[in-house]
Amino acid sequence: MLCDCPGLVFPSFVNSKAEMLCCGVLPIAQLRDHVPPCELVARRIPRVVFEKTYGIKVPVPNTGKYNDPVNVYSVLEVYARARGFTTTGKSGPDTSRAARVLLRDYVMGKLLYCHPPPTVDVADAAFNPLELAKDFIGGAAEVLLAHEDEEGKPTGFDLAGAESKRVLSK
């Protein structure tokens, strides 16, 4: 059976409420818990895309590898501080508001992620998030992808030997 419905993703193809929210099936305005959908986005989108898209500097995890997945709390806190989103009372960063903006950008396509077809291996270079980021941001991904092991897989970016670049917030 063929069903042609542009922009519609049936909930039977998704595994969780967070994934349905990221696919645009559920409205972001009715979001109660912002952490699960943001964790999904943080796993899918490389750090360099967050940094280039929003002009923020996302902290690197303790492993010291730049290619490691982004910590969702770090990216939300940094983004909220950069945009001036604060909570009432203690004036801490409003991560819930930051999450809504990030999720809206993800659903609208500002943060690009391509799902591979079921027959294609996830490790295929055509669907590697860093390869897609290479086209998105230009030369900065070249530096990340230059650090490869014998099999051609990225090993990570050694921050100790890298030049620090100043990233300005908007």
PDB file of C-alpha atoms in Angstrom:
ATOM      1  CA  MET A   1       0.000   0.000   0.000  1.00  0.00           C
ATOM      2  CA  LEU A   2       1.403   3.375  -1.006  1.00  0.00           C
ATOM      3  CA  CYS A   3       0.435   6.441   0.985  1.00  0.00           C
ATOM      4  CA  ASP A   4       1.541   9.825  -0.343  1.00  0.00           C
ATOM      5  CA  CYS A   5       1.264  12.360   2.466  1.00  0.00           C
ATOM      6  CA  PRO A   6       3.948  15.079   2.238  1.00  0.00           C
ATOM      7  CA  GLY A   7       5.178  16.196   5.640  1.00  0.00           C
ATOM      8  CA  LEU A   8       3.310  13.527   7.556  1.00  0.00           C
ATOM      9  CA  VAL A   9       5.185  10.913   9.582  1.00  0.00           C
ATOM     10  CA  PHE A  10       2.997   8.174  10.936  1.00  0.00           C
ATOM     11  CA  PRO A  11       3.537   7.437  14.659  1.00  0.00           C
ATOM     12  CA  SER A  12       3.778   3.681  13.975  1.00  0.00           C
ATOM     13  CA  PHE A  13       7.201   4.274  12.373  1.00  0.00           C
ATOM     14  CA  VAL A  14       8.624   5.997  15.426  1.00  0.00           C
ATOM     15  CA  ASN A  15       9.715   4.393  18.665  1.00  0.00           C
ATOM     16  CA  SER A  16       9.203   7.109  21.266  1.00  0.00           C
ATOM     17  CA  LYS A  17       7.410  10.327  22.065  1.00  0.00           C
ATOM     18  CA  ALA A  18      10.734  12.184  21.778  1.00  0.00           C
ATOM     19  CA  GLU A  19      11.206  10.886  18.244  1.00  0.00           C
ATOM     20  CA  MET A  20       7.654  11.864  17.310  1.00  0.00           C
ATOM     21  CA  LEU A  21       8.347  15.367  18.579  1.00  0.00           C
ATOM     22  CA  CYS A  22      11.589  15.548  16.571  1.00  0.00           C
ATOM     23  CA  CYS A  23       9.738  14.359  13.454  1.00  0.00           C
ATOM     24  CA  GLY A  24       7.184  17.142  13.829  1.00  0.00           C
ATOM     25  CA  VAL A  25       4.239  14.872  14.648  1.00  0.00           C
ATOM     26  CA  LEU A  26       3.697  16.344  18.120  1.00  0.00           C
ATOM     27  CA  PRO A  27       3.644  20.119  18.656  1.00  0.00           C
ATOM     28  CA  ILE A  28       6.659  21.606  20.426  1.00  0.00           C
ATOM     29  CA  ALA A  29       4.385  24.067  22.251  1.00  0.00           C
ATOM     30  CA  GLN A  30       2.928  21.183  24.292  1.00  0.00           C
ATOM     31  CA  LEU A  31       6.350  19.859  25.322  1.00  0.00           C
ATOM     32  CA  ARG A  32       6.481  18.842  28.990  1.00  0.00           C
ATOM     33  CA  ASP A  33       9.893  17.189  29.372  1.00  0.00           C
ATOM     34  CA  HIS A  34      12.512  18.789  27.129  1.00  0.00           C
ATOM     35  CA  VAL A  35      15.412  16.434  27.929  1.00  0.00           C
ATOM     36  CA  PRO A  36      14.557  13.248  25.908  1.00  0.00           C
ATOM     37  CA  PRO A  37      13.966  14.990  22.544  1.00  0.00           C
ATOM     38  CA  CYS A  38      17.016  17.210  23.064  1.00  0.00           C
ATOM     39  CA  GLU A  39      19.156  14.146  23.867  1.00  0.00           C
ATOM     40  CA  LEU A  40      18.045  12.659  20.564  1.00  0.00           C
ATOM     41  CA  VAL A  41      19.022  15.843  18.713  1.00  0.00           C
ATOM     42  CA  ALA A  42      22.353  16.051  20.583  1.00  0.00           C
ATOM     43  CA  ARG A  43      23.209  12.466  19.538  1.00  0.00           C
ATOM     44  CA  ARG A  44      22.404  13.191  15.899  1.00  0.00           C
ATOM     45  CA  ILE A  45      23.964  16.627  15.366  1.00  0.00           C
ATOM     46  CA  PRO A  46      27.765  17.068  15.587  1.00  0.00           C
ATOM     47  CA  ARG A  47      29.233  19.645  17.968  1.00  0.00           C
ATOM     48  CA  VAL A  48      30.694  21.700  15.127  1.00  0.00           C
ATOM     49  CA  VAL A  49      27.227  22.222  13.606  1.00  0.00           C
ATOM     50  CA  PHE A  50      25.880  23.598  16.906  1.00  0.00           C
ATOM     51  CA  GLU A  51      28.887  25.892  17.179  1.00  0.00           C
ATOM     52  CA  LYS A  52      28.716  27.195  13.610  1.00  0.00           C
ATOM     53  CA  THR A  53      24.936  27.516  13.486  1.00  0.00           C
ATOM     54  CA  TYR A  54      24.489  29.355  16.772  1.00  0.00           C
ATOM     55  CA  GLY A  55      27.892  30.968  17.279  1.00  0.00           C
ATOM     56  CA  ILE A  56      28.434  29.262  20.634  1.00  0.00           C
ATOM     57  CA  LYS A  57      31.301  27.238  22.084  1.00  0.00           C
ATOM     58  CA  VAL A  58      30.072  23.880  23.394  1.00  0.00           C
ATOM     59  CA  PRO A  59      32.339  22.378  26.090  1.00  0.00           C
ATOM     60  CA  VAL A  60      34.259  19.239  25.153  1.00  0.00           C
ATOM     61  CA  PRO A  61      33.692  16.156  27.367  1.00  0.00           C
ATOM     62  CA  ASN A  62      36.353  14.857  29.736  1.00  0.00           C
ATOM     63  CA  THR A  63      37.609  12.413  27.107  1.00  0.00           C
ATOM     64  CA  GLY A  64      39.041  15.392  25.228  1.00  0.00           C
ATOM     65  CA  LYS A  65      37.755  14.222  21.844  1.00  0.00           C
ATOM     66  CA  TYR A  66      35.985  16.896  19.861  1.00  0.00           C
ATOM     67  CA  ASN A  67      33.981  14.325  17.870  1.00  0.00           C
ATOM     68  CA  ASP A  68      32.337  12.808  20.953  1.00  0.00           C
ATOM     69  CA  PRO A  69      28.573  13.362  21.233  1.00  0.00           C
ATOM     70  CA  VAL A  70      27.403  16.600  22.771  1.00  0.00           C
ATOM     71  CA  ASN A  71      26.156  16.631  26.360  1.00  0.00           C
ATOM     72  CA  VAL A  72      22.561  17.857  26.108  1.00  0.00           C
ATOM     73  CA  TYR A  73      22.734  19.856  29.344  1.00  0.00           C
ATOM     74  CA  SER A  74      25.902  21.623  28.233  1.00  0.00           C
ATOM     75  CA  VAL A  75      24.526  22.680  24.872  1.00  0.00           C
ATOM     76  CA  LEU A  76      21.234  23.887  26.372  1.00  0.00           C
ATOM     77  CA  GLU A  77      22.969  25.845  29.121  1.00  0.00           C
ATOM     78  CA  VAL A  78      25.487  27.460  26.768  1.00  0.00           C
ATOM     79  CA  TYR A  79      22.770  28.342  24.257  1.00  0.00           C
ATOM     80  CA  ALA A  80      20.478  29.781  26.963  1.00  0.00           C
ATOM     81  CA  ARG A  81      23.293  31.937  28.356  1.00  0.00           C
ATOM     82  CA  ALA A  82      24.292  33.133  24.872  1.00  0.00           C
ATOM     83  CA  ARG A  83      20.717  34.198  24.067  1.00  0.00           C
ATOM     84  CA  GLY A  84      20.016  35.649  27.502  1.00  0.00           C
ATOM     85  CA  PHE A  85      17.292  33.142  28.394  1.00  0.00           C
ATOM     86  CA  THR A  86      17.087  33.264  32.198  1.00  0.00           C
ATOM     87  CA  THR A  87      14.671  31.893  34.761  1.00  0.00           C
ATOM     88  CA  THR A  88      12.955  34.046  37.325  1.00  0.00           C
ATOM     89  CA  GLY A  89      14.260  33.945  40.852  1.00  0.00           C
ATOM     90  CA  LYS A  90      17.872  32.786  40.758  1.00  0.00           C
ATOM     91  CA  SER A  91      18.349  34.024  37.159  1.00  0.00           C
ATOM     92  CA  GLY A  92      19.842  30.739  35.991  1.00  0.00           C
ATOM     93  CA  PRO A  93      19.801  29.688  32.339  1.00  0.00           C
ATOM     94  CA  ASP A  94      16.314  28.808  31.067  1.00  0.00           C
ATOM     95  CA  THR A  95      17.135  25.463  29.455  1.00  0.00           C
ATOM     96  CA  SER A  96      13.472  24.695  28.773  1.00  0.00           C
ATOM     97  CA  ARG A  97      13.140  27.762  26.531  1.00  0.00           C
ATOM     98  CA  ALA A  98      16.477  26.999  24.869  1.00  0.00           C
ATOM     99  CA  ALA A  99      15.276  23.431  24.228  1.00  0.00           C
ATOM    100  CA  ARG A 100      12.134  24.677  22.505  1.00  0.00           C
ATOM    101  CA  VAL A 101      14.175  26.917  20.196  1.00  0.00           C
ATOM    102  CA  LEU A 102      16.662  24.131  19.376  1.00  0.00           C
ATOM    103  CA  LEU A 103      13.863  21.634  18.724  1.00  0.00           C
ATOM    104  CA  ARG A 104      12.014  24.123  16.524  1.00  0.00           C
ATOM    105  CA  ASP A 105      15.209  24.700  14.524  1.00  0.00           C
ATOM    106  CA  TYR A 106      15.691  20.931  14.196  1.00  0.00           C
ATOM    107  CA  VAL A 107      12.124  20.322  13.016  1.00  0.00           C
ATOM    108  CA  MET A 108      12.304  23.258  10.574  1.00  0.00           C
ATOM    109  CA  GLY A 109      15.588  21.978   9.093  1.00  0.00           C
ATOM    110  CA  LYS A 110      18.061  24.543  10.412  1.00  0.00           C
ATOM    111  CA  LEU A 111      19.922  21.696  12.155  1.00  0.00           C
ATOM    112  CA  LEU A 112      20.272  19.146   9.363  1.00  0.00           C
ATOM    113  CA  TYR A 113      20.062  15.410   9.963  1.00  0.00           C
ATOM    114  CA  CYS A 114      19.366  12.758   7.303  1.00  0.00           C
ATOM    115  CA  HIS A 115      17.964   9.359   8.257  1.00  0.00           C
ATOM    116  CA  PRO A 116      19.562   6.587   6.202  1.00  0.00           C
ATOM    117  CA  PRO A 117      17.209   4.240   4.341  1.00  0.00           C
ATOM    118  CA  PRO A 118      16.600   0.880   6.068  1.00  0.00           C
ATOM    119  CA  THR A 119      18.749  -0.994   3.530  1.00  0.00           C
ATOM    120  CA  VAL A 120      21.802   1.269   3.986  1.00  0.00           C
ATOM    121  CA  ASP A 121      24.381   0.701   6.717  1.00  0.00           C
ATOM    122  CA  VAL A 122      24.413   3.508   9.294  1.00  0.00           C
ATOM    123  CA  ALA A 123      28.222   3.627   9.065  1.00  0.00           C
ATOM    124  CA  ASP A 124      28.005   4.556   5.357  1.00  0.00           C
ATOM    125  CA  ALA A 125      29.959   7.736   4.622  1.00  0.00           C
ATOM    126  CA  ALA A 126      26.985   9.301   2.833  1.00  0.00           C
ATOM    127  CA  PHE A 127      25.054   9.381   6.122  1.00  0.00           C
ATOM    128  CA  ASN A 128      27.939  10.156   8.476  1.00  0.00           C
ATOM    129  CA  PRO A 129      26.970  13.336  10.387  1.00  0.00           C
ATOM    130  CA  LEU A 130      30.547  14.658  10.193  1.00  0.00           C
ATOM    131  CA  GLU A 131      30.611  14.178   6.420  1.00  0.00           C
ATOM    132  CA  LEU A 132      27.325  16.052   6.121  1.00  0.00           C
ATOM    133  CA  ALA A 133      28.697  18.765   8.402  1.00  0.00           C
ATOM    134  CA  LYS A 134      31.690  19.056   6.092  1.00  0.00           C
ATOM    135  CA  ASP A 135      29.412  20.311   3.325  1.00  0.00           C
ATOM    136  CA  PHE A 136      27.526  22.502   5.784  1.00  0.00           C
ATOM    137  CA  ILE A 137      30.425  24.348   7.394  1.00  0.00           C
ATOM    138  CA  GLY A 138      33.252  24.088   4.889  1.00  0.00           C
ATOM    139  CA  GLY A 139      36.869  23.963   6.065  1.00  0.00           C
ATOM    140  CA  ALA A 140      36.383  23.462   9.812  1.00  0.00           C
ATOM    141  CA  ALA A 141      35.187  19.886   9.288  1.00  0.00           C
ATOM    142  CA  GLU A 142      38.298  19.209   7.196  1.00  0.00           C
ATOM    143  CA  VAL A 143      40.350  19.684  10.370  1.00  0.00           C
ATOM    144  CA  LEU A 144      38.115  17.243  12.261  1.00  0.00           C
ATOM    145  CA  LEU A 145      38.164  14.604   9.562  1.00  0.00           C
ATOM    146  CA  ALA A 146      41.923  14.866   9.080  1.00  0.00           C
ATOM    147  CA  HIS A 147      42.490  12.876  12.294  1.00  0.00           C
ATOM    148  CA  GLU A 148      41.759   9.329  11.119  1.00  0.00           C
ATOM    149  CA  ASP A 149      43.067   5.912  12.083  1.00  0.00           C
ATOM    150  CA  GLU A 150      44.334   3.212   9.694  1.00  0.00           C
ATOM    151  CA  GLU A 151      40.796   2.265   8.663  1.00  0.00           C
ATOM    152  CA  GLY A 152      39.890   5.851   7.774  1.00  0.00           C
ATOM    153  CA  LYS A 153      37.619   6.410  10.767  1.00  0.00           C
ATOM    154  CA  PRO A 154      37.843   9.729  12.650  1.00  0.00           C
ATOM    155  CA  THR A 155      39.707   9.298  15.936  1.00  0.00           C
ATOM    156  CA  GLY A 156      38.841  12.651  17.443  1.00  0.00           C
ATOM    157  CA  PHE A 157      40.243  16.086  17.611  1.00  0.00           C
ATOM    158  CA  ASP A 158      43.084  16.662  20.043  1.00  0.00           C
ATOM    159  CA  LEU A 159      42.292  19.956  21.726  1.00  0.00           C
ATOM    160  CA  ALA A 160      45.674  20.200  23.400  1.00  0.00           C
ATOM    161  CA  GLY A 161      47.408  20.800  20.068  1.00  0.00           C
ATOM    162  CA  ALA A 162      44.670  22.854  18.438  1.00  0.00           C
ATOM    163  CA  GLU A 163      44.542  26.586  18.078  1.00  0.00           C
ATOM    164  CA  SER A 164      41.791  28.166  20.085  1.00  0.00           C
ATOM    165  CA  LYS A 165      39.292  30.063  18.003  1.00  0.00           C
ATOM    166  CA  ARG A 166      37.193  32.811  19.437  1.00  0.00           C
ATOM    167  CA  VAL A 167      33.499  32.187  18.913  1.00  0.00           C
ATOM    168  CA  LEU A 168      31.219  35.148  19.420  1.00  0.00           C
ATOM    169  CA  SER A 169      27.658  34.810  20.551  1.00  0.00           C
ATOM    170  CA  LYS A 170      24.852  36.659  18.820  1.00  0.00           C
TER     171      LYS A 170
END
